[in-house]
Amino acid sequence: MRRFARLFAALDGTTKTAAKTAALAAYFRDAPEEDRLWTIALLSGRRPKRAATATELREWAAEAAAIPLWLFEETYPVVGDLAETIALVLPPPGTDSGLPLGVHMRGLISLAGQPASVRRAAILSAWDGLQPDERFLFNKLITGGFRMGVSQGLMTRALAQATGVAETTVAHRLMGDWSPLTTTFAALVQTGDPQSDATRPYPFALAAPLEAAPETLGDPQDWLAEWKWDGIRGQLIHRAGAFALWSRGEELITGRFPEFAPLADFLPAGTVIDGEVVAWGGTGPLPFAVLQKRIGRKSLPKRLLAEVPAHLLAYDLLEEAGQDLRAAPLCLRRARLEALLHALPPGLPIGISPALAAADWPALAALRAAARDRAAEGLMLKRRSSAYHVGRKRGDWWKWKLNPFTVDAVMIYAQAGHGRRATLYTDFTFAVRDGDDLVPFAKAYSGLTDDEFRRITDWVRKNTLERFGPVRRVVPEQVFEIAFEGIQASPRHRSGIALRFPRMLRWRQDKQVAGIDTIQTLRALLAGQRGYSTPAPPEDI
């Protein structure tokens, strides 16, 4: 654990990519094998289930520190981070266990399902054998809030430097369903595991947002334009003895979409397709809010499967007859994809994402303006000569999204942030007008600069009406422009509305509360989204 803590300190102490890569590469060369595996797992989002609830950890930490629980609860909002608060209040360690990361991870996994008394004893014992910096990381692992400020791409680069394996090969080997409990570092990174190759997806190619005028991209005929569908990005894999659907978040979601199972009987073995899973309205995709009815459901009743059928809109062909096509130009991959799908019998839940024909950039801009009528977020622009790259590579793939929806709203509640923002009020609840009343409808915590957060924090402290633990009700004076990507009905919210990806676009210090938007504005947006025009069949676009 000490070596892992030193790595964390080295990464946290620099913003330079080269320094972070060097620190990780040195760690991957020298750390025990099990620790290397767990570090890869943690940095790629593979975390064990929580061994204790936040309530249990607060109670056990207060007990270990010999302080009343109310005092711990008062301390927590000031620090702003549960893991750090626990590390600060605990007494000095009684021993120095010196146990490596791997041992602690296996210990946490073994606590799953154990009685509270067993979990309490194990965690108190671990705390007593760890130094303060190690305790902080251990607490992060328990609470599930572990973050190291390292992207998957940076970790892949460091592993390539440490092992001499090509970066693209490492990226591919880290995909799929693996666990430090069932593999070795050599099998995962250095040689690959043939047993896992059958269902392993490829690293997804991602697009960068187009911020400049599209004319800067040159001749539009050099680009493939298609709708940016609003669904679940996925890779459909059919190899010998294996059929799987993976999400971009590396989650195996085959069982959630049973209507795709017949594709295993018709797709040739050795096929990998990149596409978008959407809710299907018979002739085109439905809004994402419709697909959300199926997301997260443990069981899928026949009624829901009938009401919200899924469909895969195929973007790209990554593998054909077992041959990796990613290095081939997009125009070739696209032609092979079209031939493959054309050969399938009709009625299967798969089709190609249509290419959009336009003579020039203004014509494409006109198509983009109608994207919401197609249940799309905008356009994708892909260079016809581009390979299927790993991750986000600027220059070849762009997402040209529509501008978000916006409303003006007033802040009514404020809460302090976490980590480096623990001393600032950064998490706000917003309301719109309903006659003379204010109706809360959204929460947001991003979009302002650090200076703006400091200024609004000073204002919150001077204009608090009531306190509810860490939350403050404030004078309804500060107006913000709230941006969001979508809107849907929600019986769980007082407003009856839920927003998708709300964030603060700007602080409207020029606007009075009397000029904010109303609940009727939001209901009109909701009605407009519900009343989208039915998309035309893909082949007619």
XYZ file of C-alpha atoms in Angstrom:
541
model
C 0.000 0.000 0.000
C 2.930 2.311 0.668
C 4.198 2.011 -2.891
C 0.686 2.724 -4.176
C 0.460 5.781 -1.900
C 3.773 7.081 -3.259
C 2.439 6.649 -6.794
C -0.718 8.569 -5.899
C 1.359 11.403 -4.391
C 3.534 11.570 -7.509
C 0.501 11.741 -9.812
C -1.342 14.211 -7.605
C 1.715 16.450 -7.396
C 2.015 17.241 -11.100
C -0.125 18.327 -14.019
C 2.477 17.346 -16.609
C 1.473 14.363 -18.712
C 5.071 13.247 -19.266
C 5.753 13.191 -15.516
C 2.593 11.200 -14.816
C 3.438 8.721 -17.569
C 6.968 8.261 -16.230
C 5.728 7.692 -12.663
C 3.197 5.111 -13.808
C 5.696 3.336 -16.070
C 8.200 3.054 -13.194
C 5.455 1.651 -10.956
C 4.388 -0.911 -13.569
C 7.987 -2.067 -13.916
C 8.748 -2.464 -10.212
C 5.541 -3.062 -8.216
C 4.448 -6.579 -7.198
C 2.424 -8.247 -9.934
C -0.834 -8.325 -7.990
C -0.494 -4.622 -7.175
C 0.090 -3.829 -10.847
C -3.049 -5.738 -11.805
C -5.184 -3.972 -9.219
C -3.821 -0.580 -10.221
C -4.778 -1.259 -13.840
C -8.221 -2.403 -12.689
C -8.781 0.665 -10.516
C -7.619 3.107 -13.170
C -9.918 1.498 -15.737
C -12.974 1.695 -13.470
C -13.044 -1.907 -12.218
C -13.738 -1.384 -8.523
C -15.044 -3.936 -6.035
C -18.432 -3.567 -4.406
C -18.484 -1.304 -1.381
C -17.569 -3.108 1.826
C -19.406 -0.617 4.034
C -21.960 2.165 3.732
C -21.070 5.794 4.312
C -23.168 5.761 7.485
C -21.261 2.760 8.870
C -17.899 4.327 8.073
C -18.834 7.569 9.824
C -19.966 5.674 12.917
C -16.887 3.434 13.012
C -14.501 6.344 12.465
C -16.103 8.385 15.255
C -15.821 5.357 17.534
C -12.156 4.800 16.665
C -11.393 8.499 17.190
C -13.294 8.519 20.512
C -15.408 11.499 19.447
C -19.203 11.839 19.398
C -20.832 11.191 16.063
C -22.306 14.708 15.964
C -18.793 16.175 16.065
C -17.716 13.983 13.143
C -20.828 15.073 11.241
C -19.952 18.727 11.841
C -16.388 18.130 10.651
C -17.339 16.322 7.456
C -18.916 19.303 5.601
C -15.886 21.472 6.466
C -13.427 18.959 4.998
C -15.777 18.106 2.141
C -14.579 14.535 1.582
C -15.535 11.498 3.655
C -12.317 9.559 3.013
C -10.171 12.546 3.990
C -12.292 13.333 7.065
C -11.858 9.774 8.361
C -8.103 9.858 7.725
C -7.821 13.143 9.639
C -9.819 12.154 12.738
C -8.378 8.665 13.292
C -5.721 8.325 16.007
C -2.121 7.433 15.059
C -1.746 3.822 13.867
C -0.969 1.228 16.503
C 1.006 -0.957 14.077
C 2.540 -0.813 10.619
C 1.098 -3.691 8.639
C 3.101 -2.988 5.496
C 0.552 -4.971 3.481
C 0.550 -4.381 -0.286
C -2.405 -3.070 -2.273
C -3.393 -6.513 -3.548
C -3.846 -7.919 -0.045
C -6.066 -5.007 0.965
C -8.164 -5.381 -2.194
C -8.719 -9.092 -1.625
C -9.620 -8.307 1.976
C -12.252 -5.785 0.915
C -13.721 -8.228 -1.594
C -13.968 -10.927 1.073
C -16.120 -8.622 3.239
C -18.987 -8.570 0.756
C -22.084 -10.050 2.383
C -20.470 -10.359 5.819
C -22.272 -9.197 8.992
C -21.635 -5.624 10.083
C -19.624 -6.806 13.095
C -17.193 -8.706 10.855
C -16.803 -5.793 8.426
C -16.344 -3.314 11.275
C -13.592 -5.385 12.897
C -11.745 -5.840 9.590
C -11.867 -2.152 8.655
C -10.860 -0.958 12.138
C -7.919 -3.379 12.014
C -6.892 -2.104 8.577
C -7.073 1.526 9.731
C -4.856 0.701 12.714
C -2.108 -0.677 10.447
C -2.029 2.112 7.844
C -0.255 5.456 7.754
C -2.433 8.579 7.216
C -1.765 8.821 3.455
C -2.436 5.098 3.087
C -5.628 5.398 5.133
C -6.889 8.110 2.797
C -6.474 5.846 -0.246
C -7.894 2.842 1.602
C -10.975 4.902 2.492
C -11.360 5.951 -1.134
C -11.330 2.294 -2.126
C -14.015 1.485 0.461
C -16.300 4.367 -0.480
C -15.957 3.818 -4.234
C -14.786 7.402 -4.752
C -11.301 6.501 -5.947
C -9.940 8.896 -8.585
C -6.314 9.304 -9.626
C -6.467 11.937 -12.356
C -5.213 9.462 -14.954
C -6.986 8.754 -18.215
C -7.188 5.303 -19.755
C -5.005 6.514 -22.610
C -2.270 7.766 -20.283
C -2.257 4.486 -18.374
C -2.061 2.557 -21.653
C 0.927 4.666 -22.735
C 2.692 4.006 -19.424
C 2.087 0.255 -19.708
C 3.483 0.290 -23.236
C 6.616 2.059 -22.003
C 7.011 -0.358 -19.100
C 6.530 -3.555 -21.128
C 7.582 -2.711 -24.681
C 4.193 -3.879 -26.000
C 2.649 -1.605 -28.640
C 0.222 0.931 -27.205
C -2.659 -0.113 -29.480
C -2.131 -3.759 -28.499
C -2.182 -2.896 -24.797
C -5.369 -0.852 -25.247
C -7.093 -3.819 -26.914
C -5.950 -6.317 -24.273
C -7.336 -4.171 -21.458
C -10.843 -4.244 -22.961
C -13.495 -6.745 -22.003
C -14.394 -8.767 -18.947
C -11.336 -9.498 -16.809
C -10.502 -9.413 -13.121
C -7.239 -9.298 -11.145
C -8.565 -12.356 -9.314
C -8.604 -14.515 -12.440
C -5.702 -13.374 -14.622
C -2.008 -12.513 -14.454
C -0.117 -9.418 -15.533
C 1.621 -11.399 -18.257
C -1.634 -12.840 -19.617
C -3.385 -9.488 -19.505
C -0.711 -7.144 -20.853
C 2.354 -8.937 -22.142
C 1.128 -12.017 -24.016
C -2.660 -11.698 -24.074
C -5.151 -14.304 -22.943
C -6.470 -16.425 -25.846
C -9.433 -17.574 -23.753
C -10.773 -14.020 -23.480
C -10.168 -13.040 -27.115
C -13.504 -14.428 -28.316
C -15.640 -11.781 -26.600
C -13.086 -8.984 -26.237
C -14.205 -5.710 -27.874
C -11.896 -3.211 -29.519
C -11.125 0.163 -27.916
C -13.737 2.624 -29.124
C -12.823 5.433 -31.516
C -14.138 8.730 -30.172
C -14.832 12.088 -31.772
C -13.819 15.558 -30.640
C -16.366 18.402 -30.498
C -16.307 20.642 -33.556
C -15.786 24.152 -32.214
C -14.575 25.879 -35.394
C -16.671 26.567 -38.482
C -17.131 23.382 -40.549
C -15.689 25.169 -43.590
C -12.270 24.911 -41.904
C -12.383 21.151 -42.575
C -11.978 21.675 -46.312
C -13.906 19.919 -49.047
C -17.118 18.379 -47.621
C -16.790 15.526 -50.104
C -13.774 14.305 -48.110
C -16.080 13.672 -45.148
C -18.758 11.139 -44.313
C -21.661 12.847 -42.544
C -24.205 10.892 -40.508
C -26.611 11.562 -37.687
C -25.238 11.636 -34.150
C -27.758 9.254 -32.671
C -28.733 9.559 -29.012
C -28.575 6.019 -27.659
C -26.052 3.589 -26.207
C -22.812 3.221 -28.141
C -21.906 -0.441 -28.435
C -19.897 -3.122 -30.213
C -21.692 -6.230 -31.410
C -19.344 -9.218 -31.526
C -19.922 -12.572 -33.209
C -16.919 -14.853 -33.167
C -16.651 -18.631 -33.051
C -18.588 -19.744 -29.994
C -19.177 -16.184 -28.772
C -21.881 -13.558 -29.179
C -21.689 -10.359 -27.123
C -22.758 -6.737 -26.973
C -20.443 -4.330 -25.153
C -21.180 -0.730 -24.196
C -18.615 2.017 -24.578
C -18.178 1.876 -20.793
C -16.936 -1.731 -21.179
C -20.096 -3.184 -19.713
C -21.395 -6.452 -21.096
C -25.023 -5.658 -21.972
C -25.956 -8.670 -24.123
C -28.646 -9.830 -21.696
C -30.339 -6.430 -21.633
C -31.183 -6.611 -25.331
C -32.480 -10.129 -26.017
C -33.910 -9.056 -29.394
C -30.346 -9.050 -30.782
C -29.871 -12.779 -30.082
C -31.168 -13.874 -33.554
C -28.286 -11.959 -35.143
C -25.966 -14.750 -34.003
C -27.700 -17.020 -36.532
C -27.140 -14.690 -39.480
C -23.993 -12.632 -38.927
C -20.882 -14.457 -40.201
C -18.425 -15.591 -37.526
C -15.564 -13.176 -37.076
C -17.734 -10.045 -37.234
C -17.423 -6.967 -35.016
C -19.747 -4.009 -35.634
C -19.613 -0.586 -33.982
C -22.993 1.074 -33.688
C -25.657 2.736 -31.561
C -28.370 0.903 -29.656
C -31.585 2.935 -29.920
C -35.240 2.513 -29.064
C -36.962 1.787 -32.361
C -40.219 3.287 -33.571
C -40.656 1.005 -36.571
C -39.238 3.415 -39.151
C -36.624 5.236 -37.079
C -35.185 5.812 -33.619
C -37.151 7.244 -30.713
C -35.830 9.834 -28.207
C -33.346 8.643 -25.616
C -35.936 9.145 -22.883
C -37.830 6.187 -24.343
C -34.745 3.947 -24.240
C -34.170 4.982 -20.622
C -37.234 2.959 -19.635
C -35.109 -0.146 -20.267
C -31.792 1.034 -18.843
C -31.021 -0.270 -15.393
C -33.947 -2.719 -15.317
C -33.019 -6.051 -13.768
C -35.863 -7.767 -15.584
C -37.516 -6.963 -18.891
C -41.205 -7.871 -19.025
C -42.675 -8.788 -22.408
C -44.781 -5.639 -22.356
C -41.693 -3.407 -22.132
C -39.875 -5.353 -24.840
C -42.872 -4.856 -27.100
C -43.307 -1.174 -26.286
C -39.598 -0.261 -26.481
C -37.906 -2.582 -28.990
C -34.181 -2.061 -29.483
C -32.389 -1.637 -32.787
C -28.712 -1.341 -33.693
C -27.776 1.426 -36.100
C -24.398 0.287 -37.446
C -21.614 2.835 -37.913
C -18.547 0.787 -38.719
C -17.197 -2.687 -39.465
C -14.153 -3.385 -37.286
C -13.672 -7.063 -38.022
C -14.759 -9.228 -40.937
C -14.144 -12.976 -41.221
C -11.799 -12.614 -38.265
C -9.698 -9.927 -39.993
C -9.026 -6.696 -38.085
C -10.139 -3.885 -40.426
C -9.396 -0.923 -38.169
C -6.346 0.222 -40.131
C -8.286 0.274 -43.423
C -9.807 3.586 -44.577
C -13.343 4.336 -43.483
C -14.649 4.315 -47.054
C -13.571 0.659 -47.430
C -14.938 -0.373 -44.026
C -18.203 1.373 -44.831
C -18.563 -0.399 -48.182
C -17.986 -3.783 -46.547
C -20.473 -2.949 -43.795
C -23.142 -2.059 -46.352
C -22.527 -5.320 -48.252
C -22.684 -7.345 -45.033
C -25.965 -5.816 -43.869
C -27.512 -5.968 -47.335
C -26.991 -9.741 -47.334
C -28.987 -10.199 -44.109
C -32.659 -11.201 -44.276
C -35.178 -8.405 -43.623
C -36.762 -7.897 -40.230
C -33.626 -8.206 -38.105
C -33.032 -5.466 -35.484
C -30.047 -3.962 -37.284
C -29.507 -1.443 -40.062
C -26.854 0.943 -41.291
C -26.626 4.478 -39.969
C -27.368 6.402 -43.161
C -24.821 8.622 -44.858
C -26.134 12.124 -45.447
C -25.660 13.639 -48.899
C -25.123 17.401 -49.174
C -23.497 19.552 -51.832
C -21.775 21.932 -49.424
C -21.383 22.917 -45.772
C -24.477 25.178 -45.682
C -26.572 22.243 -46.881
C -25.139 20.058 -44.121
C -25.810 22.832 -41.605
C -29.452 22.798 -42.707
C -29.610 19.040 -42.113
C -28.025 19.487 -38.691
C -30.675 22.041 -37.753
C -33.331 19.341 -38.156
C -31.481 16.744 -36.056
C -33.930 16.751 -33.154
C -36.726 15.836 -35.567
C -34.700 12.659 -36.207
C -34.174 11.996 -32.462
C -30.500 12.872 -33.040
C -28.133 15.250 -31.255
C -26.522 16.692 -34.389
C -24.107 15.344 -36.988
C -20.981 13.195 -36.995
C -18.251 14.106 -39.489
C -15.661 11.402 -40.273
C -12.827 11.703 -42.751
C -13.385 9.075 -45.441
C -9.703 8.120 -45.442
C -9.492 7.734 -41.634
C -8.567 4.572 -39.775
C -10.561 3.426 -36.750
C -8.327 4.975 -34.103
C -8.060 4.270 -30.370
C -9.760 6.805 -28.126
C -10.067 10.479 -29.010
C -7.829 11.563 -31.880
C -8.401 15.109 -33.088
C -8.557 15.785 -36.777
C -10.361 12.803 -38.304
C -13.640 12.439 -36.386
C -15.772 15.350 -35.205
C -19.131 15.611 -33.444
C -21.099 18.634 -34.644
C -23.801 18.761 -32.000
C -26.792 21.047 -31.821
C -26.675 23.873 -29.355
C -28.216 22.786 -26.028
C -31.587 23.850 -24.682
C -31.331 26.775 -22.252
C -33.527 28.389 -19.605
C -32.944 31.149 -17.063
C -33.510 30.050 -13.466
C -32.876 31.280 -9.938
C -30.695 29.560 -7.345
C -32.625 28.592 -4.193
C -30.252 26.147 -2.433
C -26.452 25.857 -2.241
C -24.167 23.125 -0.960
C -20.397 22.969 -0.594
C -18.377 20.893 -3.034
C -15.872 18.137 -2.392
C -12.100 17.753 -2.520
C -10.370 20.975 -3.535
C -13.771 22.695 -3.668
C -14.758 21.710 -0.141
C -14.548 25.335 1.041
C -16.652 26.654 -1.835
C -20.376 26.475 -2.529
C -20.534 24.800 -5.926
C -23.638 22.541 -5.941
C -26.807 24.514 -6.569
C -30.535 23.828 -6.844
C -32.466 25.974 -9.323
C -36.108 26.960 -9.681
C -38.378 28.498 -12.309
C -41.519 30.548 -11.756
C -45.016 29.077 -11.481
C -47.189 32.128 -10.982
C -45.951 33.675 -7.737
C -44.250 30.444 -6.620
C -40.797 29.063 -7.347
C -40.612 25.400 -8.404
C -37.278 23.559 -8.094
C -36.469 21.610 -11.265
C -32.714 20.982 -11.569
C -29.382 20.710 -9.795
C -26.067 21.689 -11.339
C -22.484 21.981 -10.157
C -20.405 22.741 -13.239
C -19.955 25.553 -15.700
C -18.563 28.409 -13.594
C -14.963 29.519 -13.185
C -13.151 29.184 -9.851
C -13.349 32.957 -9.431
C -17.122 32.892 -9.981
C -17.494 30.072 -7.460
C -15.526 32.115 -4.900
C -17.717 35.159 -5.490
C -20.973 33.202 -5.259
C -19.668 31.494 -2.095
C -19.180 34.891 -0.435
C -22.707 35.818 -1.470
C -24.193 32.546 -0.133
C -22.595 33.073 3.282
C -24.144 36.530 3.528
C -27.565 35.580 2.170
C -28.439 32.294 3.887
C -32.041 32.017 5.085
C -31.959 28.483 6.548
C -29.500 25.633 7.066
C -30.258 21.937 6.560
C -26.979 20.222 7.468
C -24.562 21.082 4.646
C -27.320 22.661 2.525
C -28.244 26.342 2.711
C -31.466 27.911 1.526
C -30.604 31.289 0.097
C -32.356 34.477 -0.935
C -33.743 33.808 -4.440
C -31.833 36.550 -6.254
C -29.041 35.000 -8.316
C -30.086 34.106 -11.857
C -28.222 31.566 -13.995
C -28.619 30.363 -17.541
C -28.968 26.576 -17.358
C -28.048 24.459 -20.384
C -29.216 20.873 -20.885
C -29.337 18.233 -23.611
C -32.813 16.815 -23.113
C -35.974 16.935 -21.041
C -38.409 14.256 -19.919
C -41.370 13.754 -17.625
C -40.490 12.583 -14.119
C -43.073 11.768 -11.428
C -40.221 11.675 -8.876
C -39.665 15.434 -9.115
C -41.981 18.123 -7.802
C -41.772 19.946 -11.120
C -42.729 16.761 -12.976
C -39.671 17.266 -15.164
C -36.097 15.930 -15.281
C -33.271 17.392 -17.366
C -30.451 15.541 -19.071
C -26.909 16.807 -18.334
C -27.864 20.160 -16.745
C -25.017 22.631 -16.211
C -24.554 26.351 -15.633
C -23.876 28.158 -18.884
C -23.393 31.567 -17.314
C -24.177 33.651 -14.261
C -26.831 36.188 -15.347
C -25.976 39.088 -13.038
C -27.725 41.304 -15.583
C -31.117 39.665 -15.017
C -33.746 39.964 -12.290
C -35.763 37.071 -10.849
C -38.920 38.471 -12.432
C -37.395 37.722 -15.825
C -36.599 34.033 -15.343
C -38.378 31.315 -17.272
C -41.536 29.587 -16.095
C -42.622 26.008 -15.574
C -44.794 26.516 -18.654
C -41.605 27.091 -20.679
C -40.273 23.708 -19.603
C -43.601 21.988 -20.238
C -43.677 23.445 -23.734
C -40.173 22.072 -24.377
C -41.306 18.689 -23.077
C -44.378 18.724 -25.298
C -42.244 19.681 -28.288
C -39.840 16.808 -27.631
C -42.734 14.383 -27.233
C -44.193 15.628 -30.477
C -41.104 15.040 -32.606
C -41.827 14.100 -36.179
C -41.436 10.421 -36.963
C -38.069 9.837 -38.654
C -38.050 8.552 -42.187
C -36.684 5.054 -42.803
C -32.848 5.072 -42.968
C -32.763 4.130 -46.647
C -34.898 7.181 -47.486
C -32.686 9.692 -45.677
